[in-house]
Coordinates of C-alpha atoms and ligand atoms in Angstrom, one line a residue:
M1 CA 11.8 -7.1 -2.3
R2 CA 11.9 -3.3 -2.5
A3 CA 13.6 -1.5 0.3
V4 CA 15.1 2.0 1.0
E5 CA 18.7 1.8 1.8
V6 CA 21.2 4.3 3.2
S7 CA 23.9 4.1 0.5
R8 CA 26.4 6.2 2.5
F9 CA 26.0 8.6 5.5
G10 CA 24.7 12.0 4.4
G11 CA 21.6 14.1 3.5
P12 CA 18.2 12.7 2.3
D13 CA 19.7 12.2 -1.2
V14 CA 21.7 9.2 0.1
L15 CA 18.4 7.2 0.5
R16 CA 18.1 4.7 -2.4
L17 CA 15.2 2.5 -3.5
T18 CA 16.8 -0.9 -4.1
E19 CA 16.0 -4.6 -4.6
V20 CA 17.3 -6.9 -1.8
D21 CA 16.5 -10.5 -0.7
R22 CA 13.5 -10.9 1.5
P23 CA 14.5 -11.8 5.1
S24 CA 13.7 -15.3 6.4
P25 CA 12.5 -15.5 10.0
I26 CA 14.6 -17.7 12.2
S27 CA 13.2 -19.5 15.3
T28 CA 11.1 -17.1 17.5
E29 CA 10.8 -14.6 14.7
V30 CA 7.9 -13.6 12.4
L31 CA 8.0 -12.4 8.8
V32 CA 5.9 -9.2 8.6
R33 CA 4.6 -8.1 5.2
V34 CA 4.9 -4.3 5.8
A35 CA 1.9 -2.1 5.1
A36 CA 3.5 1.1 6.5
A37 CA 6.7 2.2 8.2
G38 CA 6.9 5.2 10.6
V39 CA 9.5 7.9 10.3
N40 CA 11.3 9.1 13.4
P41 CA 14.1 11.7 14.1
V42 CA 16.5 8.9 14.9
D43 CA 16.1 7.7 11.3
L44 CA 17.4 11.0 10.1
K45 CA 20.2 11.1 12.7
T46 CA 21.3 7.5 11.8
R47 CA 21.2 8.4 8.1
R48 CA 23.7 11.2 8.8
G49 CA 26.0 8.8 10.7
E50 CA 24.8 9.9 14.1
G51 CA 21.9 8.6 16.1
V52 CA 22.3 4.8 16.6
S53 CA 24.6 4.4 13.6
R54 CA 27.3 2.9 15.8
W55 CA 25.0 -0.1 16.5
V56 CA 23.6 -0.3 13.0
G57 CA 27.0 -0.5 11.4
P58 CA 28.4 1.0 8.1
P59 CA 26.2 1.6 5.0
P60 CA 24.6 0.2 3.0
F61 CA 21.8 -0.7 5.4
I62 CA 18.0 -0.5 5.4
L63 CA 16.7 2.2 7.6
G64 CA 13.7 2.3 9.9
W65 CA 12.2 0.7 13.0
D66 CA 8.5 1.5 13.2
V67 CA 6.5 -1.1 11.3
A68 CA 2.9 -2.2 10.8
G69 CA 1.7 -5.1 8.7
T70 CA 0.6 -8.7 8.4
V71 CA 2.2 -11.8 9.7
E72 CA 3.1 -13.8 6.6
A73 CA 5.3 -16.6 8.0
M74 CA 6.7 -17.7 11.4
G75 CA 9.9 -19.3 12.6
Y76 CA 9.9 -22.3 15.0
G77 CA 8.6 -21.6 18.5
V78 CA 6.3 -18.6 17.9
T79 CA 3.1 -19.0 19.9
R80 CA 2.0 -15.4 20.1
F81 CA 0.6 -14.9 16.6
E82 CA -1.1 -16.6 13.7
I83 CA -0.5 -16.1 10.0
G84 CA -2.6 -13.2 8.9
D85 CA -2.5 -11.3 12.2
T86 CA -2.1 -7.5 11.9
V87 CA 0.8 -6.5 14.0
Y88 CA 2.9 -3.5 14.9
G89 CA 6.2 -2.8 16.7
M90 CA 9.7 -1.3 16.8
P91 CA 11.9 -4.4 16.6
R92 CA 15.6 -4.7 17.4
F93 CA 16.2 -1.0 18.3
P94 CA 18.9 0.3 18.6
R95 CA 20.3 -2.4 16.2
A96 CA 19.0 -2.3 12.6
A97 CA 15.4 -3.5 11.9
G98 CA 15.1 -2.6 8.2
A99 CA 11.5 -1.2 8.4
Y100 CA 11.7 0.8 5.2
A101 CA 11.0 -2.3 3.2
E102 CA 8.3 -4.7 1.9
Y103 CA 9.2 -7.4 4.5
V104 CA 10.7 -7.4 8.0
A105 CA 11.7 -10.3 10.1
A106 CA 11.2 -9.5 13.8
P107 CA 11.4 -11.2 17.2
S108 CA 7.8 -12.1 17.9
R109 CA 7.8 -10.8 21.5
Q110 CA 8.9 -7.3 20.3
L111 CA 5.6 -7.0 18.3
A112 CA 1.9 -6.9 19.4
R113 CA -1.4 -7.1 17.6
A114 CA -2.1 -3.6 16.2
P115 CA -5.0 -1.6 17.6
S116 CA -8.1 -2.8 15.8
K117 CA -9.3 0.8 15.4
A118 CA -6.1 2.0 13.8
S119 CA -5.3 2.2 10.1
S120 CA -2.0 0.7 9.0
A121 CA -0.5 4.2 8.8
E122 CA -1.7 5.0 12.3
A123 CA -0.3 1.7 13.7
A124 CA 3.1 2.4 12.0
A125 CA 3.2 5.9 13.5
L126 CA 2.8 4.6 17.1
P127 CA 5.6 2.2 18.2
L128 CA 8.7 4.2 18.8
A129 CA 7.0 7.4 19.9
S130 CA 4.4 5.7 22.1
L131 CA 6.9 3.3 23.7
T132 CA 9.2 6.3 24.5
A133 CA 6.2 8.0 26.2
W134 CA 5.2 4.8 28.0
Q135 CA 8.7 3.9 29.2
C136 CA 9.3 7.4 30.4
L137 CA 6.0 8.1 32.1
V138 CA 4.8 4.7 33.3
D139 CA 8.0 2.5 33.7
T140 CA 10.5 5.2 34.8
A141 CA 8.6 8.1 36.4
H142 CA 5.7 6.0 37.7
V143 CA 3.4 9.0 37.1
K144 CA 0.5 9.1 39.5
E145 CA -2.8 10.9 39.7
G146 CA -2.5 14.5 40.7
Q147 CA 1.2 14.9 39.7
R148 CA 2.4 17.7 37.5
V149 CA 4.0 16.6 34.2
L150 CA 5.6 19.1 31.8
V151 CA 6.0 18.0 28.2
H152 CA 8.5 20.1 26.2
G153 CA 8.1 19.5 22.4
A154 CA 4.4 18.6 23.0
S155 CA 3.3 19.0 19.3
G156 CA 5.8 16.4 18.0
G157 CA 5.7 12.7 17.6
V158 CA 6.5 11.7 21.1
G159 CA 5.1 14.9 22.7
H160 CA 1.5 14.6 21.5
L161 CA 1.3 11.0 22.7
A162 CA 3.1 11.7 26.0
T163 CA 0.6 14.5 26.7
Q164 CA -2.4 12.2 26.3
L165 CA -0.8 9.4 28.2
A166 CA 0.1 11.6 31.2
K167 CA -3.5 12.8 31.2
S168 CA -4.8 9.3 31.1
L169 CA -2.6 8.5 34.2
G170 CA -4.4 11.3 36.0
A171 CA -1.6 13.9 35.9
S172 CA -2.1 17.6 35.2
V173 CA -0.1 18.3 32.1
I174 CA 1.7 21.5 31.1
T175 CA 2.7 21.6 27.4
A176 CA 5.6 23.6 26.1
G177 CA 7.2 24.1 22.7
R178 CA 8.4 26.7 20.2
R179 CA 5.2 28.7 20.7
D180 CA 4.7 28.1 24.4
R181 CA 8.0 29.0 26.0
D182 CA 6.3 30.7 29.0
A183 CA 5.5 27.2 30.3
L184 CA 9.3 26.8 30.9
A185 CA 9.0 29.3 33.7
S186 CA 6.4 27.2 35.7
R187 CA 7.6 25.7 39.0
D188 CA 6.9 22.6 41.1
V189 CA 6.7 20.2 38.3
D190 CA 7.2 16.5 39.3
V191 CA 8.3 15.2 35.9
A192 CA 9.7 17.1 33.0
L193 CA 10.0 15.3 29.6
D194 CA 12.6 17.0 27.4
L195 CA 11.8 16.3 23.7
V196 CA 13.7 19.4 22.4
G197 CA 17.2 19.2 23.9
G198 CA 20.0 21.7 23.3
D199 CA 20.1 24.6 25.7
D200 CA 16.5 23.9 26.8
T201 CA 17.5 20.9 28.8
M202 CA 19.2 23.1 31.4
L203 CA 16.2 25.5 31.4
L204 CA 13.9 22.6 32.3
L205 CA 15.7 22.2 35.6
D206 CA 14.0 25.5 36.6
T207 CA 10.6 24.0 36.2
L208 CA 11.1 21.1 38.6
R209 CA 10.5 20.8 42.4
E210 CA 13.2 19.4 44.6
G211 CA 13.1 15.6 44.2
G212 CA 11.5 16.0 40.7
L213 CA 12.6 14.1 37.7
L214 CA 14.1 15.4 34.4
L215 CA 13.9 12.9 31.6
A216 CA 16.4 14.1 29.0
V217 CA 15.0 12.2 26.0
A218 CA 16.1 14.3 23.1
D219 CA 19.9 14.8 23.6
G220 CA 20.6 13.2 26.9
A221 CA 22.0 15.4 29.7
S222 CA 25.4 17.1 29.6
E223 CA 27.8 16.9 32.5
A224 CA 26.8 20.5 33.3
V225 CA 23.1 19.6 33.5
Q226 CA 23.9 16.5 35.6
R227 CA 25.9 18.7 38.0
E228 CA 23.2 21.3 38.3
G229 CA 20.6 18.7 38.8
R230 CA 22.6 17.3 41.8
R231 CA 23.0 20.8 43.2
R232 CA 19.2 21.3 43.1
R233 CA 18.4 17.8 44.2
V234 CA 16.6 17.1 41.0
R235 CA 16.9 13.6 39.5
V236 CA 18.2 13.6 35.9
M237 CA 17.8 10.5 33.6
E238 CA 18.7 9.7 30.0
P239 CA 16.3 7.1 28.7
L240 CA 16.7 5.2 25.5
V241 CA 13.6 3.5 24.1
E242 CA 13.6 -0.3 24.0
P243 CA 11.4 -2.9 22.1
D244 CA 8.5 -4.1 24.3
G245 CA 5.6 -6.2 22.9
H246 CA 3.8 -6.1 26.3
A247 CA 3.7 -2.4 26.5
L248 CA 2.5 -2.2 22.9
E249 CA -0.4 -4.5 23.9
K250 CA -1.4 -2.0 26.6
I251 CA -0.9 0.9 24.2
A252 CA -3.2 -0.8 21.6
G253 CA -5.8 -1.1 24.4
L254 CA -5.6 2.7 25.0
V255 CA -6.0 3.4 21.3
D256 CA -9.0 1.1 21.0
S257 CA -10.6 2.6 24.1
G258 CA -10.2 6.1 22.6
D259 CA -7.7 7.3 25.3
L260 CA -4.8 7.6 22.9
E261 CA -5.0 9.1 19.4
V262 CA -2.1 9.2 17.1
K263 CA -2.0 12.2 14.8
I264 CA -0.6 11.7 11.3
D265 CA 0.7 14.8 9.6
E266 CA 1.5 13.3 6.2
V267 CA 1.8 9.9 4.5
F268 CA 4.5 9.4 1.7
P269 CA 4.9 6.3 -0.5
L270 CA 8.0 4.3 0.4
E271 CA 9.9 5.5 -2.7
R272 CA 9.6 9.1 -1.4
A273 CA 11.4 8.4 1.8
A274 CA 13.8 11.2 1.0
A275 CA 10.9 13.7 0.8
A276 CA 9.6 12.5 4.2
H277 CA 13.1 13.0 5.7
E278 CA 13.3 16.6 4.2
R279 CA 9.9 17.4 5.7
L280 CA 10.8 16.1 9.2
E281 CA 14.2 17.9 9.0
K282 CA 12.4 21.2 8.3
G283 CA 10.4 20.9 11.6
S284 CA 6.8 22.0 12.3
V285 CA 5.5 18.5 11.8
R286 CA 2.3 18.0 13.8
G287 CA 2.4 14.4 15.0
K288 CA 3.9 11.8 12.7
L289 CA 5.1 11.1 9.2
V290 CA 4.6 7.7 7.7
L291 CA 5.8 5.7 4.6
E292 CA 3.1 3.6 2.9
V293 CA 4.6 0.4 1.5
E294 CA 2.8 -1.5 -1.3
V295 CA 4.1 -5.0 -1.9
S296 CA 4.7 -5.5 -5.6
R297 CA 3.3 -9.0 -6.4
R298 CA 5.5 -10.7 -9.1
Ligands
NAP1 N1 15.9 8.7 23.9 C1 15.0 8.1 23.2 O1 14.8 6.9 23.3 C2 14.2 8.9 22.2 C3 13.0 8.3 21.7 C4 12.2 9.1 20.8 C5 12.7 10.3 20.4 N2 13.9 10.8 20.9 C6 14.3 12.1 20.5 O2 13.4 13.1 21.1 C7 13.3 14.2 20.3 C8 11.8 14.4 19.9 O3 11.3 13.3 19.2 P1 10.0 13.4 18.3 O4 9.8 12.1 17.6 O5 8.8 13.8 19.2 O6 10.4 14.6 17.3 P2 9.5 15.6 16.5 O7 8.2 14.9 16.0 O8 10.4 16.2 15.5 O9 9.0 16.7 17.6 C9 9.9 17.6 18.1 C10 9.2 18.6 18.9 O10 10.1 19.6 19.5 C11 9.7 20.9 19.1 N3 10.8 21.7 19.0 C12 11.9 21.6 18.1 N4 12.8 22.6 18.3 C13 12.3 23.4 19.3 C14 12.7 24.5 19.9 N5 13.9 25.1 19.6 N6 12.0 25.1 20.9 C15 10.8 24.5 21.3 N7 10.3 23.4 20.7 C16 11.0 22.8 19.7 C17 8.9 20.7 17.8 O11 8.1 21.8 17.6 P3 8.1 22.6 16.2 O12 7.6 21.6 15.2 O13 7.3 23.7 16.4 O14 9.5 22.9 15.9 C18 8.2 19.4 18.1 O15 7.1 19.7 18.9 C19 14.1 13.9 19.0 O16 15.4 14.5 19.2 C20 14.3 12.4 19.0 O17 15.4 12.0 18.3 C21 14.6 10.1 21.8

């Protein structure tokens, strides 16, 4: 099968279109024929030898986690799907999943049926970003009706979904970003979602009420931020997204009911993965970038 490999750590030019063996699903896994693969900042960081590269191991490896496609084969023990089902997910993260490829073998319970209203590009754009938003706002912060949620980096992949999810939970949402820095001066926020990182993580402490929660998603929280959080009695957490097929089922429900809409900025063919990386590296992407994968039938 065709796949895009990181040949060595470095810039977008280290991405190589290559031929590798198709994976075989072991017990509890399904083989997904990939229709589209999402592109995330962690893909770029891992390509450079940062991100989750310590768990992926040394190059060469196939990059990518977000995947949407069709179940083509199943290992022993899978009861959740049937051959031909359209599925989506972010399997194996933070270990390698190999989503930039024509086929992916994935643990069945890390996938879910894709939203029926979503195109394959939309389904592939959702998993990592929407699971991050879900695990932060629903599982960790337990956001409730009437709470104030600040989303910093609201125009990006995670941010535009987190904004909609927080609203659907009944929160009042303040969005911040490069062009809305005034929002960082607001006070009495219950939950601040930091999708920008750098020096802005410390600034976000100013927005929170005592007892509020800072979720340092982008870069984690430095010792200085942790210390300042303790001094102000603000909780500081460093979440890392995990595969979760059940949450993806709920997310698919929100997409199908019209409560969650994923915005695609641009779709690239698989072989132009390097161009997609260059585009995301430049910034100003509105929503998500996706790789379309066409299986060559031979
Ligand atoms: N911990 C986890 O599990 C986890 C999960 C998902 C993502 N992440 C991390 O979270 C971050 C966001 O992910 P994403 O997928 O949403 O990325 P993205 O699509 O690139 O979005 C980043 C957002 O941040 C904004 N931004 C960047 N620099 C800024 C600055 N200096 N001031 C204000 N806004 C700025 C961008 O706006 P502009 O386009 O205007 O620059 C955009 O809205 C990344 O660092 C990613 O690696 C972590």
